[in-house]
Short mmCIF file of C-alpha atoms and ligand atoms in Angstrom, two decimals:
data_model
loop_
_atom_site.label_atom_id
_atom_site.label_comp_id
_atom_site.label_asym_id
_atom_site.label_seq_id
_atom_site.Cartn_x
_atom_site.Cartn_y
_atom_site.Cartn_z
CA MET A 1190 137.68 164.93 -1.80
CA ALA A 1191 134.66 165.67 -3.91
CA LEU A 1192 136.51 164.16 -6.82
CA GLN A 1193 137.31 161.14 -4.77
CA VAL A 1194 133.67 160.71 -3.90
CA GLN A 1195 132.70 161.00 -7.50
CA ALA A 1196 135.37 158.55 -8.55
CA ALA A 1197 134.19 156.06 -6.02
CA LEU A 1198 130.71 156.29 -7.41
CA LEU A 1199 131.55 156.41 -11.04
CA PRO A 1200 132.06 152.73 -11.80
CA SER A 1201 128.69 151.82 -10.37
CA ALA A 1202 126.95 154.74 -11.99
CA LEU A 1203 128.43 154.09 -15.39
CA SER A 1204 127.63 150.44 -15.42
CA VAL A 1205 124.14 151.04 -14.12
CA PRO A 1206 122.08 151.55 -17.24
CA LYS A 1207 122.23 148.58 -19.56
CA LYS A 1208 119.62 149.72 -22.01
CA GLY A 1209 119.69 153.41 -21.23
CA ASN A 1210 121.66 156.00 -23.08
CA LEU A 1211 124.44 157.36 -21.00
CA SER A 1212 124.17 161.03 -21.82
CA ALA A 1213 120.50 160.99 -20.88
CA VAL A 1214 121.31 159.28 -17.65
CA VAL A 1215 124.02 161.70 -16.76
CA LYS A 1216 121.59 164.57 -17.24
CA GLU A 1217 119.17 163.00 -14.76
CA PRO A 1218 119.10 165.12 -11.62
CA GLY A 1219 118.51 162.15 -9.31
CA PHE A 1220 121.66 160.62 -10.66
CA LEU A 1221 123.68 163.79 -10.51
CA SER A 1222 122.56 164.36 -6.99
CA VAL A 1223 124.74 161.49 -5.99
CA SER A 1224 127.86 163.55 -6.41
CA GLN A 1225 126.52 167.09 -6.61
CA LYS A 1226 124.59 167.08 -3.39
CA ALA A 1227 127.36 165.53 -1.38
CA LYS A 1228 127.87 167.87 1.51
CA LYS A 1229 129.65 165.66 4.00
CA PRO A 1230 132.74 164.42 2.26
CA SER A 1231 134.25 162.72 5.28
CA LEU A 1232 132.91 159.33 4.27
CA VAL A 1233 131.82 158.01 0.90
CA VAL A 1234 128.72 156.65 2.56
CA ARG A 1235 127.75 159.98 3.95
CA ALA A 1236 128.44 161.59 0.61
CA VAL A 1237 126.07 159.27 -1.21
CA ALA A 1238 123.30 159.62 1.25
CA THR A 1239 121.41 162.86 1.71
CA PRO A 1240 122.71 164.53 4.80
CA ALA A 1241 119.62 164.18 6.91
CA ALA A 1242 118.74 165.51 10.29
CA PRO A 1243 120.40 163.04 12.60
CA VAL A 1244 118.11 160.99 14.77
CA ALA A 1245 119.23 160.70 18.33
CA SER A 1246 119.61 157.11 19.35
CA PRO A 1247 122.08 155.05 21.30
CA GLY A 1248 123.70 151.84 20.16
CA ALA A 1249 125.40 150.64 17.02
CA GLY A 1250 125.21 152.40 13.69
CA THR A 1251 125.81 155.64 15.45
CA SER A 1252 128.35 158.35 14.94
CA LYS A 1253 129.43 161.27 17.02
CA ALA A 1254 128.25 164.65 15.88
CA ASP A 1255 128.36 167.72 18.06
CA GLY A 1256 129.37 165.47 20.91
CA LYS A 1257 126.06 163.60 20.77
CA LYS A 1258 125.48 160.06 19.64
CA THR A 1259 123.33 160.03 16.54
CA LEU A 1260 121.88 157.29 14.40
CA ARG A 1261 123.27 157.55 10.91
CA GLN A 1262 120.96 157.54 7.95
CA GLY A 1263 119.94 154.01 6.97
CA VAL A 1264 120.34 152.69 3.45
CA VAL A 1265 117.50 150.64 2.03
CA VAL A 1266 117.48 148.85 -1.32
CA ILE A 1267 114.01 148.47 -2.85
CA THR A 1268 113.56 146.38 -5.99
CA GLY A 1269 110.91 147.51 -8.45
CA ALA A 1270 110.74 151.01 -6.99
CA SER A 1271 109.76 152.53 -10.34
CA SER A 1272 106.03 152.17 -9.74
CA GLY A 1273 103.24 151.14 -7.40
CA LEU A 1274 104.09 149.97 -3.93
CA GLY A 1275 107.86 150.17 -4.37
CA LEU A 1276 107.74 153.79 -5.47
CA ALA A 1277 105.30 154.76 -2.71
CA ALA A 1278 107.47 153.10 -0.07
CA ALA A 1279 110.61 154.71 -1.50
CA LYS A 1280 108.95 158.10 -1.23
CA ALA A 1281 107.64 157.47 2.28
CA LEU A 1282 111.06 156.34 3.51
CA ALA A 1283 113.00 159.11 1.78
CA GLU A 1284 110.65 161.74 3.21
CA THR A 1285 111.45 160.72 6.76
CA GLY A 1286 115.04 161.82 6.17
CA LYS A 1287 116.12 158.71 8.04
CA TRP A 1288 116.64 156.63 4.92
CA HIS A 1289 118.58 156.86 1.72
CA VAL A 1290 116.70 154.78 -0.85
CA VAL A 1291 118.44 152.75 -3.51
CA MET A 1292 115.87 152.17 -6.22
CA ALA A 1293 116.88 148.90 -7.90
CA CYS A 1294 115.03 148.99 -11.21
CA ARG A 1295 115.11 147.40 -14.64
CA ASP A 1296 114.27 150.64 -16.42
CA PHE A 1297 116.71 153.25 -15.16
CA LEU A 1298 115.08 156.25 -16.81
CA LYS A 1299 111.56 155.22 -15.85
CA ALA A 1300 112.67 154.96 -12.23
CA ALA A 1301 114.49 158.29 -12.28
CA THR A 1302 111.50 160.01 -13.88
CA ALA A 1303 109.07 158.36 -11.46
CA ALA A 1304 111.09 159.45 -8.44
CA LYS A 1305 111.16 163.01 -9.69
CA ALA A 1306 107.45 163.03 -10.54
CA ALA A 1307 106.67 161.67 -7.09
CA GLY A 1308 108.47 164.68 -5.63
CA MET A 1309 111.34 162.79 -4.04
CA ALA A 1310 114.13 165.15 -3.13
CA ALA A 1311 117.24 164.85 -5.28
CA GLY A 1312 119.92 163.31 -3.14
CA SER A 1313 117.50 161.26 -1.09
CA TYR A 1314 117.74 158.35 -3.50
CA THR A 1315 120.02 156.60 -5.96
CA VAL A 1316 118.76 154.69 -8.98
CA MET A 1317 120.67 151.54 -9.88
CA HIS A 1318 119.99 149.10 -12.64
CA LEU A 1319 118.64 145.66 -11.72
CA ASP A 1320 116.84 143.28 -14.04
CA LEU A 1321 115.61 140.36 -12.00
CA ALA A 1322 114.94 138.44 -15.20
CA SER A 1323 118.70 137.92 -15.53
CA LEU A 1324 120.86 136.33 -12.85
CA ASP A 1325 123.88 138.05 -14.38
CA SER A 1326 122.16 141.37 -13.83
CA VAL A 1327 121.48 140.45 -10.20
CA ARG A 1328 125.16 139.70 -9.64
CA GLN A 1329 126.14 142.87 -11.49
CA PHE A 1330 123.80 144.91 -9.30
CA VAL A 1331 125.34 143.50 -6.14
CA ASP A 1332 128.82 144.37 -7.44
CA ASN A 1333 127.72 147.89 -8.35
CA PHE A 1334 126.08 148.40 -5.00
CA ARG A 1335 129.21 147.27 -3.18
CA ARG A 1336 131.39 149.55 -5.25
CA SER A 1337 129.21 152.52 -4.31
CA GLY A 1338 130.55 152.14 -0.77
CA MET A 1339 127.11 152.35 0.80
CA PRO A 1340 126.28 150.04 3.68
CA LEU A 1341 123.15 147.88 3.40
CA ASP A 1342 120.74 148.18 6.30
CA ALA A 1343 117.51 146.93 4.73
CA LEU A 1344 116.62 145.06 1.56
CA VAL A 1345 113.08 144.97 0.18
CA CYS A 1346 112.28 142.32 -2.44
CA ASN A 1347 109.28 144.06 -3.95
CA ALA A 1348 109.41 143.82 -7.74
CA ALA A 1349 107.00 141.46 -9.43
CA ILE A 1350 105.26 140.68 -12.67
CA TYR A 1351 101.82 139.22 -13.17
CA ARG A 1352 100.82 137.69 -16.50
CA PRO A 1353 97.13 136.77 -16.10
CA THR A 1354 96.26 136.68 -19.77
CA ALA A 1355 99.37 134.96 -21.10
CA ARG A 1356 98.59 131.67 -22.82
CA GLN A 1357 102.20 130.68 -23.23
CA PRO A 1358 105.06 131.07 -20.80
CA THR A 1359 107.88 133.51 -21.40
CA PHE A 1360 111.35 132.95 -20.01
CA THR A 1361 114.11 134.79 -18.20
CA ALA A 1362 117.62 135.14 -19.62
CA ASP A 1363 118.47 131.94 -17.76
CA GLY A 1364 115.53 130.08 -19.23
CA TYR A 1365 113.16 130.00 -16.27
CA GLU A 1366 109.46 130.79 -16.48
CA MET A 1367 109.23 134.56 -16.12
CA SER A 1368 106.84 135.04 -13.15
CA VAL A 1369 108.65 132.64 -10.86
CA GLY A 1370 112.00 133.62 -12.39
CA VAL A 1371 111.57 137.31 -11.57
CA ASN A 1372 109.39 137.22 -8.46
CA HIS A 1373 111.15 134.34 -6.73
CA LEU A 1374 114.45 133.19 -8.29
CA GLY A 1375 115.90 136.63 -9.01
CA HIS A 1376 115.05 137.76 -5.50
CA PHE A 1377 116.31 134.51 -4.01
CA LEU A 1378 119.76 135.13 -5.51
CA LEU A 1379 119.68 138.81 -4.56
CA GLY A 1380 118.71 138.04 -0.97
CA ARG A 1381 121.31 135.33 -0.62
CA LEU A 1382 124.11 137.53 -1.94
CA MET A 1383 123.10 140.63 -0.02
CA LEU A 1384 122.77 138.76 3.25
CA ASP A 1385 126.52 139.26 3.53
CA ASP A 1386 126.07 143.00 3.18
CA LEU A 1387 123.34 143.05 5.81
CA LYS A 1388 125.59 141.07 8.14
CA LYS A 1389 128.29 143.71 7.78
CA SER A 1390 126.00 146.60 8.60
CA ASP A 1391 126.32 148.18 12.04
CA TYR A 1392 122.78 149.56 11.88
CA PRO A 1393 120.72 148.72 14.96
CA SER A 1394 117.88 146.94 13.13
CA ARG A 1395 118.72 145.24 9.86
CA ARG A 1396 115.88 143.79 7.84
CA LEU A 1397 115.25 141.64 4.78
CA ILE A 1398 111.68 141.95 3.56
CA ILE A 1399 109.98 139.91 0.86
CA LEU A 1400 106.52 140.81 -0.44
CA GLY A 1401 103.89 138.12 -0.05
CA SER A 1402 100.19 138.22 -0.80
CA ILE A 1403 96.77 137.11 0.27
CA THR A 1404 96.21 135.40 -3.09
CA GLY A 1405 99.03 132.96 -2.32
CA ASN A 1406 97.29 131.95 0.91
CA THR A 1407 94.44 129.47 0.46
CA ASN A 1408 93.24 130.04 4.02
CA THR A 1409 91.49 133.19 2.74
CA LEU A 1410 88.56 133.87 0.40
CA ALA A 1411 90.85 135.74 -1.99
CA GLY A 1412 93.18 132.75 -2.02
CA ASN A 1413 90.31 130.55 -3.17
CA VAL A 1414 89.50 132.47 -6.32
CA PRO A 1415 90.58 130.22 -9.17
CA PRO A 1416 93.23 129.40 -10.16
CA LYS A 1417 94.45 128.52 -6.66
CA ALA A 1418 98.10 128.63 -5.69
CA GLY A 1419 99.84 125.31 -5.08
CA LEU A 1420 103.40 124.08 -5.47
CA GLY A 1421 102.63 120.36 -5.41
CA ASP A 1422 105.82 118.38 -4.96
CA LEU A 1423 107.87 121.03 -6.80
CA ARG A 1424 108.64 118.68 -9.66
CA GLY A 1425 108.36 121.41 -12.28
CA LEU A 1426 110.82 123.57 -10.39
CA ALA A 1427 113.15 120.61 -10.02
CA GLY A 1428 112.93 120.23 -13.80
CA GLY A 1429 114.00 123.84 -14.27
CA LEU A 1430 110.68 125.49 -15.22
CA ARG A 1431 111.73 125.25 -18.84
CA GLY A 1432 108.41 124.51 -20.44
CA GLN A 1433 109.81 122.59 -23.42
CA ASN A 1434 110.65 119.13 -22.25
CA GLY A 1435 109.34 119.79 -18.79
CA SER A 1436 106.80 122.07 -17.23
CA ALA A 1437 106.87 125.84 -16.85
CA MET A 1438 104.79 125.46 -13.70
CA ILE A 1439 106.28 124.70 -10.28
CA ASP A 1440 103.86 121.83 -9.65
CA GLY A 1441 104.75 120.26 -12.99
CA ALA A 1442 101.35 120.94 -14.62
CA GLU A 1443 101.28 120.44 -18.35
CA SER A 1444 99.58 123.70 -19.26
CA PHE A 1445 100.81 127.15 -18.38
CA ASP A 1446 98.60 129.36 -16.20
CA GLY A 1447 99.99 132.86 -15.71
CA ALA A 1448 97.73 133.76 -12.79
CA LYS A 1449 98.67 130.59 -10.96
CA ALA A 1450 102.37 131.09 -11.70
CA TYR A 1451 102.17 134.50 -9.98
CA LYS A 1452 100.33 133.13 -6.95
CA ASP A 1453 102.82 130.24 -6.77
CA SER A 1454 105.67 132.74 -6.84
CA LYS A 1455 104.12 134.50 -3.85
CA ILE A 1456 104.05 131.22 -1.89
CA CYS A 1457 107.76 130.91 -2.75
CA ASN A 1458 108.35 134.45 -1.45
CA MET A 1459 106.64 133.68 1.86
CA LEU A 1460 108.37 130.30 2.28
CA THR A 1461 111.74 131.86 1.46
CA MET A 1462 111.32 134.54 4.12
CA GLN A 1463 110.63 131.85 6.73
CA GLU A 1464 113.55 129.71 5.63
CA PHE A 1465 115.85 132.76 5.86
CA HIS A 1466 114.49 133.28 9.35
CA ARG A 1467 115.12 129.68 10.40
CA ARG A 1468 118.63 129.61 8.97
CA PHE A 1469 119.94 133.05 9.79
CA HIS A 1470 117.94 134.99 12.33
CA GLU A 1471 119.51 133.62 15.46
CA GLU A 1472 123.04 133.79 14.13
CA THR A 1473 122.80 137.27 12.58
CA GLY A 1474 120.03 139.08 14.44
CA ILE A 1475 118.64 140.19 11.09
CA THR A 1476 114.85 140.54 10.93
CA PHE A 1477 113.21 138.60 8.11
CA ALA A 1478 109.62 139.52 7.33
CA SER A 1479 106.91 139.31 4.71
CA LEU A 1480 103.66 141.18 4.32
CA TYR A 1481 100.37 141.57 2.54
CA PRO A 1482 100.05 145.35 2.16
CA GLY A 1483 96.35 145.26 1.18
CA CYS A 1484 94.84 145.20 -2.29
CA ILE A 1485 96.51 148.03 -4.20
CA ALA A 1486 94.15 147.66 -7.12
CA THR A 1487 95.48 150.62 -9.12
CA THR A 1488 99.12 149.61 -9.62
CA GLY A 1489 100.95 148.51 -12.75
CA LEU A 1490 100.72 144.91 -11.56
CA PHE A 1491 97.48 144.55 -13.50
CA ARG A 1492 98.82 146.14 -16.69
CA GLU A 1493 98.47 142.91 -18.66
CA HIS A 1494 94.93 142.18 -17.49
CA ILE A 1495 91.99 142.83 -19.80
CA PRO A 1496 90.68 146.43 -19.81
CA LEU A 1497 87.34 145.41 -18.27
CA PHE A 1498 89.15 143.90 -15.31
CA ARG A 1499 91.28 146.99 -14.86
CA LEU A 1500 88.14 149.11 -14.93
CA LEU A 1501 86.10 147.04 -12.45
CA PHE A 1502 88.78 145.71 -10.12
CA PRO A 1503 89.41 148.94 -8.14
CA PRO A 1504 85.71 149.67 -7.40
CA PHE A 1505 85.13 145.97 -6.67
CA GLN A 1506 87.90 145.98 -4.09
CA ARG A 1507 86.94 149.38 -2.72
CA PHE A 1508 83.21 148.81 -2.29
CA VAL A 1509 82.63 145.04 -2.30
CA THR A 1510 85.56 143.33 -0.59
CA LYS A 1511 86.71 146.53 1.19
CA GLY A 1512 90.25 145.23 0.79
CA PHE A 1513 91.30 148.25 -1.29
CA VAL A 1514 94.26 150.31 -0.21
CA SER A 1515 95.77 153.32 -1.97
CA GLU A 1516 99.33 153.28 -3.24
CA ALA A 1517 100.29 155.96 -0.71
CA GLU A 1518 98.81 154.01 2.20
CA SER A 1519 100.44 150.76 1.10
CA GLY A 1520 103.75 152.61 0.83
CA LYS A 1521 103.41 153.73 4.45
CA ARG A 1522 102.74 150.15 5.48
CA LEU A 1523 105.82 148.83 3.73
CA ALA A 1524 107.85 151.71 5.16
CA GLN A 1525 106.70 150.62 8.62
CA VAL A 1526 107.98 147.10 8.03
CA VAL A 1527 111.32 148.58 6.94
CA GLY A 1528 111.84 151.04 9.72
CA ASP A 1529 109.29 151.00 12.52
CA PRO A 1530 111.03 150.17 15.80
CA SER A 1531 108.01 148.13 16.91
CA LEU A 1532 108.15 145.73 13.93
CA THR A 1533 111.46 144.04 14.66
CA LYS A 1534 110.05 140.55 15.14
CA SER A 1535 111.50 138.09 12.64
CA GLY A 1536 109.66 135.38 10.72
CA VAL A 1537 106.42 137.36 10.63
CA TYR A 1538 103.89 137.85 7.82
CA TRP A 1539 102.42 141.29 8.52
CA SER A 1540 98.95 142.46 7.55
CA TRP A 1541 96.81 145.45 8.50
CA ASN A 1542 93.27 145.66 9.81
CA LYS A 1543 90.60 148.17 8.80
CA ASP A 1544 92.04 150.84 11.05
CA SER A 1545 95.39 150.34 9.35
CA ALA A 1546 96.96 148.79 12.44
CA SER A 1547 99.52 146.07 11.77
CA PHE A 1548 99.11 142.53 13.07
CA GLU A 1549 100.86 139.18 12.69
CA ASN A 1550 98.83 137.24 10.17
CA GLN A 1551 98.47 133.48 9.73
CA LEU A 1552 99.86 131.92 6.60
CA SER A 1553 98.13 129.01 4.89
CA GLN A 1554 99.34 125.52 5.66
CA GLU A 1555 101.31 125.30 2.44
CA ALA A 1556 102.81 128.78 2.77
CA SER A 1557 104.14 127.84 6.22
CA ASP A 1558 105.27 124.27 5.54
CA PRO A 1559 108.90 124.02 6.76
CA GLU A 1560 109.63 120.89 4.75
CA LYS A 1561 108.46 122.55 1.55
CA ALA A 1562 110.45 125.66 2.41
CA ARG A 1563 113.62 123.61 2.79
CA LYS A 1564 113.03 121.79 -0.48
CA LEU A 1565 112.28 125.06 -2.25
CA TRP A 1566 115.50 126.54 -0.84
CA ASP A 1567 117.63 123.64 -2.05
CA LEU A 1568 116.12 123.60 -5.53
CA SER A 1569 116.36 127.37 -5.84
CA GLU A 1570 120.03 127.28 -4.86
CA LYS A 1571 120.70 124.93 -7.76
CA LEU A 1572 118.74 127.03 -10.24
CA VAL A 1573 120.53 130.27 -9.37
CA GLY A 1574 123.96 128.64 -9.32
CA LEU A 1575 124.64 128.74 -5.59
CA ALA A 1576 124.81 124.97 -5.18
C1 LMG B 1466 90.80 133.72 -13.56
O1 LMG B 1466 89.47 133.89 -13.38
C2 LMG B 1466 91.12 133.55 -15.03
O2 LMG B 1466 90.60 132.33 -15.44
C3 LMG B 1466 92.62 133.54 -15.22
O3 LMG B 1466 92.90 133.54 -16.56
C4 LMG B 1466 93.24 134.74 -14.56
O4 LMG B 1466 92.90 135.89 -15.23
C5 LMG B 1466 92.78 134.81 -13.12
O5 LMG B 1466 93.20 135.75 -11.04
C6 LMG B 1466 93.32 135.99 -12.40
O6 LMG B 1466 91.39 134.87 -13.07
C7 LMG B 1466 89.21 134.11 -12.04
C8 LMG B 1466 87.87 134.72 -11.88
C9 LMG B 1466 87.49 135.65 -12.96
O7 LMG B 1466 86.94 133.71 -11.90
C10 LMG B 1466 86.16 133.67 -10.89
O8 LMG B 1466 86.32 134.39 -9.96
C11 LMG B 1466 85.13 132.64 -11.06
C12 LMG B 1466 84.08 132.80 -10.04
C13 LMG B 1466 84.00 131.55 -9.28
C14 LMG B 1466 83.42 131.83 -7.96
C15 LMG B 1466 84.40 132.46 -7.08
C16 LMG B 1466 84.16 132.07 -5.69
C17 LMG B 1466 84.04 133.26 -4.83
C18 LMG B 1466 82.82 133.19 -4.05
C19 LMG B 1466 82.36 134.52 -3.62
C20 LMG B 1466 81.08 134.90 -4.18
C21 LMG B 1466 81.16 136.15 -4.96
C22 LMG B 1466 80.65 137.30 -4.23
C23 LMG B 1466 81.48 138.48 -4.41
C24 LMG B 1466 81.40 139.35 -3.22
C25 LMG B 1466 82.40 138.96 -2.21
C26 LMG B 1466 82.23 139.70 -0.96
C27 LMG B 1466 83.14 139.23 0.08
O9 LMG B 1466 86.65 136.57 -12.36
C28 LMG B 1466 86.59 137.76 -12.91
O10 LMG B 1466 87.21 138.05 -13.90
C29 LMG B 1466 85.73 138.70 -12.22
C30 LMG B 1466 86.38 140.03 -12.17
C31 LMG B 1466 86.43 140.43 -10.77
C32 LMG B 1466 86.51 141.88 -10.64
C33 LMG B 1466 85.27 142.54 -11.02
C34 LMG B 1466 84.11 142.09 -10.25
C35 LMG B 1466 82.93 142.83 -10.71
C36 LMG B 1466 82.17 143.30 -9.56
C37 LMG B 1466 81.52 144.53 -9.91
C38 LMG B 1466 81.98 145.61 -9.06
C39 LMG B 1466 81.30 146.80 -9.42
C40 LMG B 1466 81.80 147.98 -8.73
C41 LMG B 1466 81.27 148.09 -7.39
C42 LMG B 1466 80.43 149.26 -7.24
C43 LMG B 1466 79.92 149.28 -5.87
C44 LMG B 1466 78.93 150.35 -5.68
C45 LMG B 1466 78.54 150.52 -4.25
P1 NDP B 1467 103.82 147.31 -10.03
O1 NDP B 1467 103.69 146.61 -11.33
O2 NDP B 1467 103.32 148.69 -9.90
O3 NDP B 1467 105.35 147.32 -9.59
C1 NDP B 1467 106.18 146.24 -9.87
C2 NDP B 1467 107.60 146.69 -10.01
O4 NDP B 1467 108.41 145.57 -10.33
C3 NDP B 1467 107.81 147.70 -11.13
O5 NDP B 1467 108.69 148.68 -10.65
C4 NDP B 1467 108.44 146.89 -12.21
O6 NDP B 1467 109.30 147.62 -13.06
C5 NDP B 1467 109.26 145.93 -11.38
N1 NDP B 1467 109.72 144.79 -12.15
C6 NDP B 1467 109.01 143.96 -12.93
N2 NDP B 1467 109.83 143.10 -13.54
C7 NDP B 1467 111.09 143.38 -13.14
C8 NDP B 1467 112.36 142.85 -13.45
N3 NDP B 1467 112.53 141.87 -14.33
N4 NDP B 1467 113.44 143.40 -12.85
C9 NDP B 1467 113.31 144.42 -12.00
N5 NDP B 1467 112.13 144.97 -11.69
C10 NDP B 1467 111.04 144.45 -12.25
O7 NDP B 1467 103.15 146.34 -8.96
P2 NDP B 1467 102.85 146.52 -7.39
O8 NDP B 1467 103.43 147.75 -6.88
O9 NDP B 1467 101.44 146.25 -7.17
O10 NDP B 1467 103.64 145.26 -6.81
C11 NDP B 1467 104.68 145.37 -5.89
C12 NDP B 1467 104.71 144.15 -5.00
O11 NDP B 1467 103.53 144.09 -4.20
C13 NDP B 1467 104.77 142.82 -5.73
O12 NDP B 1467 105.67 141.97 -5.07
C14 NDP B 1467 103.36 142.28 -5.60
O13 NDP B 1467 103.34 140.88 -5.64
C15 NDP B 1467 103.00 142.79 -4.24
N6 NDP B 1467 101.57 142.85 -3.96
C16 NDP B 1467 100.77 143.66 -4.69
C17 NDP B 1467 99.41 143.69 -4.43
C18 NDP B 1467 98.48 144.56 -5.20
O14 NDP B 1467 97.29 144.51 -4.92
N7 NDP B 1467 98.96 145.36 -6.16
C19 NDP B 1467 98.82 142.89 -3.37
C20 NDP B 1467 99.78 142.07 -2.68
C21 NDP B 1467 101.11 142.07 -2.96
P3 NDP B 1467 108.73 148.51 -14.29
O15 NDP B 1467 108.24 149.78 -13.67
O16 NDP B 1467 109.94 148.71 -15.12
O17 NDP B 1467 107.66 147.73 -14.94
MG1 PMR B 1468 90.59 139.08 -5.51
C1 PMR B 1468 87.38 138.88 -0.22
C2 PMR B 1468 88.33 139.66 -0.39
C3 PMR B 1468 89.26 139.71 -1.54
C4 PMR B 1468 90.51 140.28 -1.46
C5 PMR B 1468 91.11 140.95 -0.26
C6 PMR B 1468 91.13 140.15 -2.74
C7 PMR B 1468 92.42 140.57 -3.02
N1 PMR B 1468 90.25 139.51 -3.58
C8 PMR B 1468 89.09 139.23 -2.88
C9 PMR B 1468 87.97 138.57 -3.38
C10 PMR B 1468 87.75 138.20 -4.71
N2 PMR B 1468 88.61 138.39 -5.73
C11 PMR B 1468 86.54 137.59 -5.23
C12 PMR B 1468 85.34 137.25 -4.40
C13 PMR B 1468 86.74 137.42 -6.58
C14 PMR B 1468 85.80 136.81 -7.56
C15 PMR B 1468 85.00 137.83 -8.21
C16 PMR B 1468 88.05 137.94 -6.88
C17 PMR B 1468 88.62 137.94 -8.15
C18 PMR B 1468 89.92 138.36 -8.43
C19 PMR B 1468 90.61 138.32 -9.68
C20 PMR B 1468 90.09 137.90 -10.99
N3 PMR B 1468 90.80 138.85 -7.47
C21 PMR B 1468 91.96 139.09 -8.08
C22 PMR B 1468 91.87 138.78 -9.42
C23 PMR B 1468 93.16 139.05 -10.01
O1 PMR B 1468 93.49 138.93 -11.16
C24 PMR B 1468 94.09 139.47 -8.90
C25 PMR B 1468 95.07 138.34 -8.74
O2 PMR B 1468 94.73 137.26 -8.36
O3 PMR B 1468 96.34 138.58 -9.01
C26 PMR B 1468 97.21 137.48 -8.80
C27 PMR B 1468 93.20 139.57 -7.69
C28 PMR B 1468 93.44 140.01 -6.38
N4 PMR B 1468 92.51 139.91 -5.38
C29 PMR B 1468 93.03 140.44 -4.24
C30 PMR B 1468 94.36 140.88 -4.51
C31 PMR B 1468 95.29 141.50 -3.51
C32 PMR B 1468 94.61 140.63 -5.82
C33 PMR B 1468 95.90 141.07 -6.48
C34 PMR B 1468 96.88 140.03 -6.54
C35 PMR B 1468 98.01 139.92 -5.60
O4 PMR B 1468 98.91 140.74 -5.61
O5 PMR B 1468 98.04 138.96 -4.87
#
């Protein structure tokens, strides 16, 4: 049976690292834990996940153990879990024992090393390769995930890049401007494909979460720091964000602005969450949510910013705006949105107040415009090959 478990996992594991070297990957304890730590061979699913202390709960997604109904361990996929918020949330969720975390990352070894350095228990997570800058990679990831035999109970679209100092656009494998390509289009395809997996799950509360941000909302001070987010009439997106004969910017602007492209991508993330909610919540019961986790000024998101910014930004946020939040705290917040039984409401953009209590926040007019959301959805479908 152990062999069977291993065999079931092998195809996904072997095809996981695109860039990585296989022997190094196979040596990785997090990876090996997938088959080595399997203690409950009755189901492939149970074998992949760490056998955690069962949580008593009635309803679906339960199994009988010792004559009692118990909630099985949930499986959550987190994109970009190799650093910052994604890693902190992965750790927070894995530590509860209630979740097995699939870390969907572009750099397999970086993710595996980060998980280990963060002290995540081997067997509480699986690293799988996902490069959101390639739609082929997104499809490949979904195939690999399905072949692993794990159910999907929650999906967190967390990965992002921010290119504030770039003067020229760069492009994804499919030729789309990188910030919107990775932050929005890659996640759009992933979310659309994995909706089917969420639908199949028997877990009591299934959730699809997409990271938003305050800087994409012009109804805030932070959202008014130039350059301001704005999608215009989406003509640049309609033109394919190519940058050569068209525009690399969603609003069709002639010149590229990396900071604006990021903020625009966050509007897309928040609009997409709401459109998912409108189209699928009633029919599926899945919770769709977005959030602003606070200003996590120390993460890798700012890696491309000038050194002076990276030096001053954390104290500025900590002492001046007071919007600063540590990576660990932000991870707890995201973990709440994934698993807290009180945050099941769908269509919500969560934020936290100074006492770290969650509340339903207001999105800007543009970030909650249903007509724009529908148009964005239709255009995105074309760009990722779904329509
Ligand atoms: C753009 O500039 C770039 O052009 C673009 O390329 C890209 O990099 C983009 O977002 C990234 O930034 C934006 C920014 C640059 O420009 C401005 O903000 C222009 C200012 C225009 C006025 C803004 C309106 C806001 C009005 C508020 C008034 C300000 C008061 C501040 C207090 C607010 C309290 C609620 O800006 C910068 O690069 C500045 C860098 C910001 C971070 C560092 C700020 C330094 C502050 C020093 C903090 C010191 C540490 C605190 C110690 C406390 C001790 C107790
Ligand atoms: P980090 O840079 O620390 O983390 C981003 C993650 O995304 C990394 O794991 C990175 O991988 C991954 N990533 C980047 N490009 C790709 C790609 N092509 N394919 C797959 N993964 C990719 O940033 P944060 O933790 O700060 O950001 C996480 C989320 O939080 C983002 O959605 C961001 O918009 C949001 N957010 C952040 C705020 C903040 O203040 N930091 C505030 C509000 C929202 P790698 O490690 O390989 O680089
Ligand atoms: Mg901003 C008033 C509160 C506040 C908050 C909560 C943020 C969050 N910022 C605030 C204010 C200001 N910022 C002010 C007054 C300024 C002018 C000095 C300012 C500047 C600033 C810059 C240059 N802030 C930034 C930048 C960035 O490059 C970051 C960015 O826009 O990335 C897209 C950023 C951020 N400020 C935030 C947050 C959360 C960011 C990180 C970006 C994000 O993930 O959305």
